Short mmCIF file of C-alpha atoms in Angstrom, two decimals:
data_model
loop_
_atom_site.label_atom_id
_atom_site.label_comp_id
_atom_site.label_asym_id
_atom_site.label_seq_id
_atom_site.Cartn_x
_atom_site.Cartn_y
_atom_site.Cartn_z
CA MET A 1 -26.25 -28.71 -30.53
CA THR A 2 -23.19 -30.32 -29.13
CA ILE A 3 -22.20 -33.53 -30.80
CA PHE A 4 -20.69 -36.11 -28.48
CA PRO A 5 -19.12 -39.49 -29.84
CA GLN A 6 -21.68 -42.30 -29.90
CA PRO A 7 -20.29 -44.16 -26.77
CA GLU A 8 -20.62 -40.89 -24.83
CA GLN A 9 -24.24 -40.19 -26.03
CA GLU A 10 -25.25 -43.70 -25.11
CA LEU A 11 -23.82 -43.12 -21.68
CA ILE A 12 -25.75 -39.97 -21.29
CA ALA A 13 -28.96 -41.65 -22.48
CA GLY A 14 -28.30 -44.45 -19.91
CA TYR A 15 -27.99 -41.74 -17.22
CA VAL A 16 -31.30 -39.98 -18.15
CA LEU A 17 -33.00 -43.53 -18.30
CA GLY A 18 -31.46 -44.43 -14.94
CA ASN A 19 -29.85 -47.69 -16.39
CA LEU A 20 -26.29 -47.11 -15.85
CA SER A 21 -24.18 -49.96 -14.28
CA PRO A 22 -21.99 -48.86 -11.46
CA GLU A 23 -18.93 -48.89 -13.80
CA GLU A 24 -20.72 -46.74 -16.43
CA GLN A 25 -22.04 -44.39 -13.73
CA GLN A 26 -18.40 -43.89 -12.69
CA LEU A 27 -17.42 -43.10 -16.24
CA PHE A 28 -20.26 -40.74 -16.55
CA ASN A 29 -19.22 -38.88 -13.60
CA GLN A 30 -15.57 -38.53 -14.92
CA LEU A 31 -17.05 -37.31 -18.28
CA LEU A 32 -19.22 -34.79 -16.61
CA GLN A 33 -16.23 -33.28 -14.93
CA ALA A 34 -14.29 -33.16 -18.14
CA LYS A 35 -17.12 -31.74 -20.34
CA PRO A 36 -19.65 -29.50 -18.47
CA ALA A 37 -21.52 -29.02 -21.86
CA LEU A 38 -22.73 -32.65 -21.19
CA ASP A 39 -25.28 -31.13 -18.73
CA THR A 40 -27.15 -29.40 -21.28
CA GLU A 41 -27.49 -32.75 -23.23
CA VAL A 42 -28.79 -34.48 -20.20
CA GLU A 43 -31.41 -31.75 -19.99
CA ARG A 44 -32.38 -32.10 -23.52
CA LEU A 45 -32.67 -35.89 -23.33
CA GLN A 46 -34.87 -35.38 -20.22
CA ALA A 47 -36.96 -33.06 -22.10
CA THR A 48 -37.18 -35.38 -25.07
CA LEU A 49 -38.50 -38.13 -22.80
CA GLY A 50 -41.10 -35.60 -21.21
CA LEU A 51 -42.56 -35.22 -24.62
CA LEU A 52 -43.94 -38.79 -24.83
CA PRO A 53 -47.32 -37.90 -23.50
CA TYR A 54 -48.12 -35.58 -26.50
CA ALA A 55 -48.16 -38.79 -28.46
CA LEU A 56 -51.11 -40.32 -26.61
CA PRO A 57 -54.37 -40.79 -28.59
CA ASP A 58 -56.77 -38.12 -28.18
CA THR A 59 -59.51 -40.35 -29.30
CA GLU A 60 -60.42 -41.48 -25.68
CA PRO A 61 -63.22 -39.48 -24.19
CA GLY A 62 -61.51 -36.46 -22.51
CA PRO A 63 -62.41 -35.15 -18.92
CA THR A 64 -66.05 -34.45 -18.45
CA PRO A 65 -67.24 -30.95 -18.46
CA ALA A 66 -68.29 -31.49 -14.72
CA LEU A 67 -64.55 -31.85 -13.92
CA ARG A 68 -63.80 -28.39 -15.15
CA ALA A 69 -66.70 -26.82 -13.14
CA ARG A 70 -65.62 -28.91 -10.05
CA ILE A 71 -61.98 -27.71 -10.27
CA LEU A 72 -62.98 -24.13 -10.73
CA GLN A 73 -65.42 -24.31 -7.75
CA ALA A 74 -62.87 -25.99 -5.38
CA ALA A 75 -60.34 -23.34 -6.50
CA GLN A 76 -62.83 -20.54 -5.74
CA ALA A 77 -63.24 -21.92 -2.28
CA THR A 78 -59.58 -21.78 -1.52
CA ALA A 79 -58.00 -18.40 -2.60
CA PRO A 80 -54.33 -18.77 -3.60
CA PRO A 81 -51.88 -17.42 -0.93
CA VAL A 82 -50.95 -13.90 -2.00
CA ARG A 83 -47.45 -13.69 -3.32
CA GLN A 84 -45.24 -11.10 -1.77
CA PHE A 85 -43.88 -8.93 -4.46
CA PRO A 86 -40.88 -6.86 -3.74
CA TRP A 87 -42.93 -3.64 -3.63
CA THR A 88 -45.33 -5.17 -1.20
CA GLN A 89 -42.55 -4.90 1.36
CA ALA A 90 -42.29 -1.12 0.70
CA LEU A 91 -46.04 -0.78 1.05
CA ILE A 92 -46.03 -2.56 4.15
CA GLY A 93 -43.23 -0.22 5.36
CA LEU A 94 -45.40 2.66 4.38
CA ALA A 95 -48.37 1.11 6.19
CA ALA A 96 -46.28 1.08 9.35
CA VAL A 97 -45.53 4.73 8.85
CA GLY A 98 -49.24 5.43 8.27
CA VAL A 99 -50.11 3.51 11.37
CA VAL A 100 -47.77 5.56 13.43
CA VAL A 101 -48.99 8.90 11.92
CA LEU A 102 -52.58 7.68 12.57
CA GLY A 103 -51.50 6.78 16.26
CA LEU A 104 -50.34 10.23 16.68
CA ASP A 105 -53.42 11.64 15.05
CA ASN A 106 -55.60 9.62 17.40
CA TYR A 107 -53.61 10.53 20.46
CA GLN A 108 -53.60 14.27 19.99
CA LEU A 109 -56.94 14.74 18.32
CA ARG A 110 -59.40 12.28 19.27
CA GLN A 111 -60.00 10.58 22.56
CA GLY A 112 -63.35 9.42 21.91
CA LEU A 113 -64.11 5.75 21.54
CA THR A 114 -66.35 6.23 18.51
CA THR A 115 -63.50 8.17 16.72
CA THR A 116 -60.93 5.57 17.75
CA GLN A 117 -63.09 2.91 16.24
CA ALA A 118 -63.46 4.76 12.92
CA GLN A 119 -59.67 5.13 12.99
CA LEU A 120 -59.18 1.41 13.43
CA ALA A 121 -61.67 0.72 10.51
CA GLN A 122 -59.43 3.04 8.50
CA GLU A 123 -56.33 1.21 9.44
CA ARG A 124 -58.08 -2.06 8.58
CA ASP A 125 -59.05 -0.73 5.21
CA VAL A 126 -55.51 0.22 4.52
CA LEU A 127 -54.10 -3.10 5.63
CA ALA A 128 -56.63 -4.84 3.63
CA MET A 129 -55.54 -2.83 0.56
CA LEU A 130 -52.01 -3.65 1.09
CA GLN A 131 -52.97 -7.31 1.11
CA GLN A 132 -54.06 -7.05 -2.46
CA PRO A 133 -51.37 -7.97 -4.92
CA GLN A 134 -52.69 -5.60 -7.47
CA THR A 135 -52.65 -2.61 -5.21
CA GLN A 136 -50.58 0.25 -6.63
CA LEU A 137 -48.77 2.98 -5.01
CA VAL A 138 -48.64 6.59 -6.52
CA THR A 139 -45.94 8.77 -4.86
CA MET A 140 -46.86 12.33 -4.09
CA LYS A 141 -43.95 14.73 -3.87
CA GLY A 142 -43.83 18.09 -2.10
CA MET A 143 -42.89 21.28 -3.76
CA ALA A 144 -42.80 25.05 -3.21
CA GLU A 145 -44.35 25.86 0.19
CA GLY A 146 -45.04 22.03 0.67
CA ALA A 147 -41.44 21.03 -0.14
CA GLN A 148 -41.27 19.00 3.24
CA ALA A 149 -44.59 17.15 2.40
CA SER A 150 -44.63 13.60 1.27
CA GLY A 151 -46.97 10.87 0.87
CA SER A 152 -48.83 8.41 -1.35
CA ILE A 153 -52.11 7.28 -2.78
CA LEU A 154 -53.06 3.61 -2.62
CA ILE A 155 -55.18 2.42 -5.45
CA THR A 156 -56.71 -1.01 -5.81
CA PRO A 157 -57.90 -1.41 -9.36
CA GLY A 158 -61.34 -2.81 -9.57
CA THR A 159 -62.41 -1.04 -6.09
CA SER A 160 -64.32 1.92 -5.69
CA GLU A 161 -62.05 3.89 -3.22
CA ALA A 162 -58.39 5.15 -3.06
CA VAL A 163 -56.62 6.23 -0.02
CA LEU A 164 -54.67 9.50 0.31
CA LEU A 165 -51.96 9.33 2.93
CA LEU A 166 -49.92 12.62 3.27
CA GLN A 167 -47.68 14.21 5.97
CA ASN A 168 -45.80 17.45 6.86
CA LEU A 169 -48.07 19.57 4.88
CA PRO A 170 -47.85 23.30 6.00
CA PRO A 171 -50.68 24.63 8.08
CA LEU A 172 -53.56 26.56 6.40
CA THR A 173 -55.00 29.90 7.42
CA GLU A 174 -58.72 30.11 7.96
CA GLY A 175 -60.84 30.08 4.95
CA GLN A 176 -58.29 27.75 3.03
CA VAL A 177 -58.31 24.10 2.11
CA TYR A 178 -56.18 21.79 0.29
CA ARG A 179 -57.67 20.71 -3.00
CA LEU A 180 -56.65 17.55 -5.03
CA TRP A 181 -56.79 17.91 -8.73
CA ARG A 182 -56.60 15.36 -11.53
CA VAL A 183 -54.89 17.00 -14.47
CA PHE A 184 -55.56 15.31 -17.66
CA ALA A 185 -54.81 16.67 -21.08
CA ASN A 186 -54.08 20.10 -19.35
CA GLN A 187 -57.47 20.11 -17.96
CA PRO A 188 -57.61 20.20 -14.17
CA GLU A 189 -60.61 18.69 -12.45
CA ALA A 190 -61.15 19.10 -8.66
CA ARG A 191 -61.29 15.78 -6.90
CA GLY A 192 -61.73 16.53 -3.16
CA ASP A 193 -60.93 18.96 -0.46
CA PHE A 194 -59.14 18.16 2.75
CA THR A 195 -57.49 19.91 5.67
CA PRO A 196 -54.45 18.37 7.56
CA GLY A 197 -54.34 17.45 11.26
CA PRO A 198 -51.89 19.49 13.59
CA GLN A 199 -48.92 17.47 12.37
CA GLY A 200 -49.70 18.19 8.80
CA THR A 201 -51.11 14.67 8.36
CA VAL A 202 -53.83 13.52 6.11
CA PHE A 203 -55.53 10.24 5.87
CA ILE A 204 -58.72 10.35 3.63
CA LYS A 205 -60.55 8.11 1.21
CA LEU A 206 -61.28 9.21 -2.30
CA PRO A 207 -63.56 7.85 -4.94
CA ALA A 208 -61.27 5.70 -7.05
CA ALA A 209 -62.36 7.64 -9.98
CA ALA A 210 -60.36 10.46 -8.68
CA THR A 211 -57.07 8.80 -9.33
CA LEU A 212 -57.81 7.19 -12.68
CA PRO A 213 -54.42 6.53 -14.57
CA GLY A 214 -53.49 8.58 -17.36
CA GLY A 215 -53.49 11.90 -15.61
CA VAL A 216 -51.23 13.67 -13.04
CA LEU A 217 -52.52 14.43 -9.57
CA ALA A 218 -51.71 17.76 -7.99
CA VAL A 219 -52.53 19.47 -4.50
CA THR A 220 -53.03 23.21 -4.35
CA ILE A 221 -54.04 25.51 -1.55
CA GLU A 222 -57.55 26.96 -2.40
CA PRO A 223 -60.28 29.04 -0.95
CA THR A 224 -63.01 26.96 0.49
CA GLN A 225 -65.39 27.88 -2.40
CA ILE A 226 -65.20 25.59 -5.46
CA LEU A 227 -63.59 27.29 -8.42
CA PRO A 228 -63.20 25.63 -11.74
CA LYS A 229 -59.47 26.06 -11.82
CA PRO A 230 -56.81 25.98 -9.37
CA THR A 231 -55.83 29.48 -8.15
CA GLY A 232 -53.49 28.79 -5.35
CA PRO A 233 -49.98 27.64 -5.16
CA MET A 234 -49.14 23.94 -5.97
CA VAL A 235 -47.67 22.04 -3.17
CA MET A 236 -47.71 18.52 -4.05
CA THR A 237 -47.75 16.57 -7.41
CA SER A 238 -47.65 13.02 -8.50
CA GLY A 239 -45.70 14.05 -11.67
CA ALA A 240 -42.19 12.97 -12.17
CA MET B 1 -56.88 -8.49 -17.20
CA ALA B 2 -56.77 -8.67 -20.97
CA SER B 3 -59.05 -11.06 -22.52
CA LEU B 4 -57.39 -14.42 -22.94
CA LEU B 5 -57.86 -16.20 -26.23
CA ARG B 6 -58.73 -19.85 -25.73
CA TYR B 7 -57.57 -21.29 -29.02
CA ASP B 8 -58.56 -24.79 -27.99
CA ASP B 9 -61.93 -23.74 -26.44
CA PRO B 10 -64.64 -26.22 -27.81
CA THR B 11 -66.91 -23.12 -28.16
CA ALA B 12 -64.50 -21.19 -30.37
CA PRO B 13 -65.59 -20.20 -33.77
CA VAL B 14 -64.72 -22.79 -36.46
CA PHE B 15 -62.43 -20.49 -38.31
CA LEU B 16 -60.26 -20.12 -35.12
CA LYS B 17 -59.57 -23.81 -34.98
CA GLY B 18 -56.35 -25.17 -36.13
CA LEU B 19 -54.75 -21.76 -36.62
CA THR B 20 -51.66 -20.93 -34.66
CA MET B 21 -53.17 -17.73 -32.87
CA PRO B 22 -51.02 -15.29 -30.97
CA VAL B 23 -52.43 -16.62 -27.68
CA THR B 24 -51.54 -14.98 -24.30
CA PRO B 25 -48.38 -16.68 -23.39
CA ASP B 26 -48.57 -19.23 -20.55
CA ARG B 27 -46.03 -17.30 -18.24
CA GLU B 28 -48.42 -14.27 -18.64
CA VAL B 29 -51.50 -16.22 -17.75
CA PHE B 30 -49.69 -17.75 -14.83
CA ARG B 31 -48.73 -14.34 -13.47
CA SER B 32 -52.52 -13.55 -13.49
CA LEU B 33 -53.08 -16.74 -11.65
CA GLN B 34 -50.59 -15.87 -9.11
CA ALA B 35 -52.60 -12.63 -8.53
CA GLY B 36 -55.47 -14.73 -7.68
CA ASP B 37 -57.42 -14.55 -10.98
CA LEU B 38 -59.59 -17.66 -11.41
CA THR B 39 -60.11 -16.96 -15.17
CA ALA B 40 -56.44 -17.59 -15.46
CA LEU B 41 -56.77 -21.03 -14.09
CA SER B 42 -59.76 -21.90 -16.30
CA VAL B 43 -57.55 -20.78 -19.30
CA LEU B 44 -54.76 -23.08 -18.32
CA TYR B 45 -57.16 -25.85 -17.69
CA ASP B 46 -58.66 -25.26 -21.11
CA ARG B 47 -55.19 -25.59 -22.51
CA TYR B 48 -53.82 -28.53 -20.70
CA GLY B 49 -56.53 -30.25 -18.88
CA GLY B 50 -57.05 -32.58 -21.69
CA LEU B 51 -53.38 -33.60 -21.91
CA VAL B 52 -52.94 -33.85 -18.17
CA HIS B 53 -56.02 -36.08 -18.00
CA ARG B 54 -54.78 -38.30 -20.91
CA LEU B 55 -51.52 -38.90 -19.20
CA ALA B 56 -53.17 -39.62 -15.84
CA LEU B 57 -55.56 -42.04 -17.71
CA ARG B 58 -52.67 -43.84 -19.59
CA VAL B 59 -50.72 -44.39 -16.09
CA LEU B 60 -53.76 -45.12 -14.01
CA GLY B 61 -56.03 -46.93 -16.59
CA ASN B 62 -59.16 -45.72 -14.65
CA VAL B 63 -61.36 -42.80 -15.61
CA SER B 64 -62.50 -41.65 -12.18
CA GLU B 65 -58.89 -41.90 -10.75
CA ALA B 66 -57.69 -39.89 -13.83
CA GLU B 67 -60.25 -37.27 -13.27
CA ASP B 68 -59.46 -37.03 -9.58
CA LEU B 69 -55.72 -36.71 -10.33
CA THR B 70 -56.47 -34.00 -12.98
CA GLN B 71 -58.35 -32.13 -10.26
CA GLU B 72 -55.41 -32.54 -7.76
CA ILE B 73 -52.77 -31.37 -10.27
CA PHE B 74 -54.66 -28.04 -11.17
CA LEU B 75 -55.51 -27.48 -7.49
CA MET B 76 -51.92 -27.91 -6.76
CA LEU B 77 -51.05 -25.35 -9.36
CA TRP B 78 -53.62 -22.97 -7.98
CA LYS B 79 -52.58 -23.37 -4.28
CA ASN B 80 -49.03 -24.20 -4.13
CA GLN B 81 -47.96 -22.30 -7.19
CA GLY B 82 -44.81 -24.48 -7.21
CA TYR B 83 -44.08 -23.73 -10.73
CA ASP B 84 -41.23 -21.46 -11.71
CA PRO B 85 -41.41 -19.97 -15.17
CA ASN B 86 -37.68 -19.62 -15.29
CA ARG B 87 -37.15 -23.31 -14.91
CA GLY B 88 -39.07 -24.45 -17.95
CA SER B 89 -42.46 -24.56 -19.75
CA LEU B 90 -45.68 -24.76 -17.86
CA SER B 91 -46.82 -27.76 -20.05
CA ASN B 92 -43.67 -29.54 -19.08
CA TYR B 93 -44.06 -28.95 -15.34
CA LEU B 94 -47.78 -30.12 -15.51
CA LEU B 95 -46.85 -33.37 -17.33
CA THR B 96 -43.85 -34.01 -14.97
CA LEU B 97 -45.98 -33.44 -11.92
CA THR B 98 -48.81 -35.53 -13.37
CA ARG B 99 -46.49 -38.41 -14.18
CA SER B 100 -44.82 -38.45 -10.76
CA ARG B 101 -48.20 -38.22 -8.87
CA ALA B 102 -49.75 -40.92 -11.10
CA ILE B 103 -46.87 -43.31 -10.50
CA ASP B 104 -47.03 -42.54 -6.77
CA ARG B 105 -50.60 -43.72 -6.86
CA LEU B 106 -49.63 -46.86 -8.70
CA ARG B 107 -47.03 -47.55 -6.12
CA SER B 108 -49.51 -47.25 -3.37
CA ARG B 109 -51.56 -49.81 -5.23
CA SER B 110 -48.78 -52.23 -5.43
CA SER B 111 -45.99 -51.65 -3.07
CA ASN B 112 -43.66 -54.35 -4.54
CA LEU B 113 -43.14 -52.42 -7.64
CA ARG B 114 -40.24 -50.26 -7.74
CA PHE B 115 -40.24 -47.11 -9.85
CA LEU B 116 -37.66 -44.91 -11.45
CA GLN B 117 -37.46 -41.75 -9.58
CA LYS B 118 -35.27 -39.98 -12.13
CA TRP B 119 -38.17 -38.60 -14.11
CA SER B 120 -40.12 -37.43 -11.00
CA GLN B 121 -37.71 -34.58 -10.73
CA ASN B 122 -38.77 -31.40 -12.63
CA VAL B 123 -37.54 -31.96 -16.17
CA PRO B 124 -36.72 -28.55 -17.74
CA THR B 125 -37.53 -27.66 -21.28
CA PRO B 126 -35.84 -24.46 -22.32
CA PRO B 127 -38.66 -22.04 -22.32
CA THR B 128 -38.06 -20.50 -25.65
CA THR B 129 -37.89 -23.42 -27.81
CA PRO B 130 -40.15 -23.59 -30.85
CA PHE B 131 -41.98 -26.35 -29.17
CA GLU B 132 -43.30 -23.71 -26.59
CA HIS B 133 -44.86 -21.91 -29.39
CA ALA B 134 -46.41 -24.72 -31.28
CA ALA B 135 -50.07 -25.37 -30.73
CA LEU B 136 -50.94 -28.63 -28.73
CA GLY B 137 -52.22 -30.46 -31.74
CA GLU B 138 -49.11 -29.64 -33.69
CA ARG B 139 -46.89 -31.00 -30.82
CA SER B 140 -48.79 -34.22 -30.76
CA THR B 141 -48.48 -34.55 -34.63
CA GLN B 142 -44.69 -34.09 -34.27
CA VAL B 143 -44.27 -36.49 -31.40
CA ARG B 144 -46.45 -39.22 -32.87
CA ALA B 145 -44.73 -38.94 -36.04
CA ALA B 146 -41.26 -39.24 -34.43
CA LEU B 147 -42.44 -42.19 -32.27
CA GLN B 148 -43.70 -43.90 -35.44
CA GLU B 149 -39.96 -43.74 -36.79
CA LEU B 150 -38.70 -45.71 -33.92
CA PRO B 151 -38.37 -49.50 -34.12
CA LEU B 152 -41.20 -50.94 -32.25
CA ASN B 153 -39.03 -52.71 -29.57
CA GLN B 154 -37.33 -49.41 -28.82
CA ARG B 155 -40.65 -47.64 -28.42
CA GLN B 156 -42.09 -50.39 -26.41
CA VAL B 157 -39.23 -50.29 -23.90
CA LEU B 158 -39.45 -46.39 -23.58
CA GLU B 159 -43.15 -46.47 -22.91
CA LEU B 160 -42.95 -49.25 -20.35
CA ALA B 161 -40.39 -47.33 -18.53
CA TYR B 162 -42.18 -43.77 -18.80
CA TYR B 163 -45.76 -44.83 -18.35
CA ASP B 164 -45.52 -47.81 -16.17
CA GLY B 165 -42.51 -46.68 -14.12
CA LEU B 166 -40.92 -49.99 -14.55
CA THR B 167 -37.10 -50.39 -13.94
CA GLN B 168 -35.12 -51.95 -16.74
CA MET B 169 -34.85 -55.05 -14.88
CA GLN B 170 -38.54 -55.27 -14.43
CA ILE B 171 -39.03 -54.53 -18.25
CA ALA B 172 -36.55 -57.27 -19.02
CA ASP B 173 -38.67 -59.62 -17.05
CA THR B 174 -41.81 -58.47 -18.66
CA LEU B 175 -40.65 -58.78 -22.07
CA ASN B 176 -38.51 -61.97 -21.43
CA THR B 177 -35.63 -60.16 -22.89
CA PRO B 178 -31.92 -60.01 -21.50
CA LEU B 179 -31.33 -56.86 -19.49
CA GLY B 180 -28.44 -55.73 -21.65
CA THR B 181 -30.66 -55.77 -24.63
CA VAL B 182 -33.33 -53.79 -23.01
CA LYS B 183 -30.79 -51.08 -21.90
CA THR B 184 -29.54 -50.83 -25.37
CA ARG B 185 -32.86 -50.49 -26.91
CA ALA B 186 -33.87 -47.88 -24.53
CA ARG B 187 -30.87 -45.74 -24.97
CA GLN B 188 -30.82 -45.97 -28.67
CA GLY B 189 -34.65 -45.30 -28.78
CA LEU B 190 -34.19 -42.14 -26.74
CA LEU B 191 -31.05 -40.91 -28.72
CA LYS B 192 -33.17 -41.40 -31.97
CA LEU B 193 -36.21 -39.59 -30.58
CA ARG B 194 -34.03 -36.75 -29.42
CA GLN B 195 -32.54 -36.56 -33.05
CA LEU B 196 -35.98 -36.70 -34.64
CA LEU B 197 -37.33 -33.97 -32.22
CA GLN B 198 -34.24 -31.77 -32.23
CA ASP B 199 -35.91 -28.89 -33.81
CA PHE B 200 -38.25 -28.85 -30.81
CA VAL B 201 -36.02 -29.69 -27.96
CA GLY B 202 -32.94 -27.63 -29.21
#
């Protein structure tokens, strides 16, 4: 604690209380220039004054329980604005990429109105996920044959579905699929099969349980029949 | 979200009361609130609703207006989220906001009163002071004890300025005391209070 001489302390107190005369105010300003540490003292005196309400007697009847219920009800009716965390920007960027990819997918593959509506619904789903502040992004990296592949999994804790968004996957031969595995304690469990579009793009929904935290996700090339363990080459992983 | 211990929850088991429990820090609860977690709001209300209401009641002197303001303050916290944890403690933010809004309401009742605006500004308390960690009951005990140490006339001047938003001139009129005396009492009272509470304020 910095000790100031008594006259200076009184000047600081007067400033905090807003009761300086014009001459005193001038003195205070000069003092502040000369001793920047005075600033801290001002803050502490303001904080001291701010403590007064703690001394109010708590013998008065407090707020009624109905008030608590009223506040929570009113709050529920008005969701707080979702804050933009820095990574949300990255997610929105990713969504833009995803939407472009989907656009290509739409154009080249599906001309039918029904399908387009399904795509729009998917885009809406992704955008809705991106608006959830707790949505997490798991990056998938390409390796070996899939070195050019990239993408992400969007997971919103507390919801039942996750979204897998990949691109530049190498084409498959007939009778092959890509299979997603969750590897936990060295035990791989198959979590879903998929085949990419002509541009190597994938956009599918998965049960959220497929992406539980604590394990590593991997993508391998497999024959269409389900086998207990991966047999083909690993082309993508979420591991570091 | 991890379960949040409500140490001053009236339904808490008796053995929990009065203990300084490792409660979830305000800033963590506030982070949950920012993520839209309504439970976080209820936890913060359970922590500070009583204090905010007490201050509102002291300034406004009317139970229903005090409840109305308490609701306004907590909904502001929920909607606007104007609180910045880096600028000070949440309790201090709530009290400063409550005082400022309460005095605004007083002013709208009687436009010929002038009020100090100084304290309407956000008054920062360093967030890591021991005060921040002390349970509410302990804070009250300390501040009450400190106020008891002040000469009555110093305490009276501070309270008139803080709760009633009176200027020093108005206080001088109210107490029929020379302005210079009022100023001296207020300054000395504040300095003494700061000395008595320095373990808390730093």
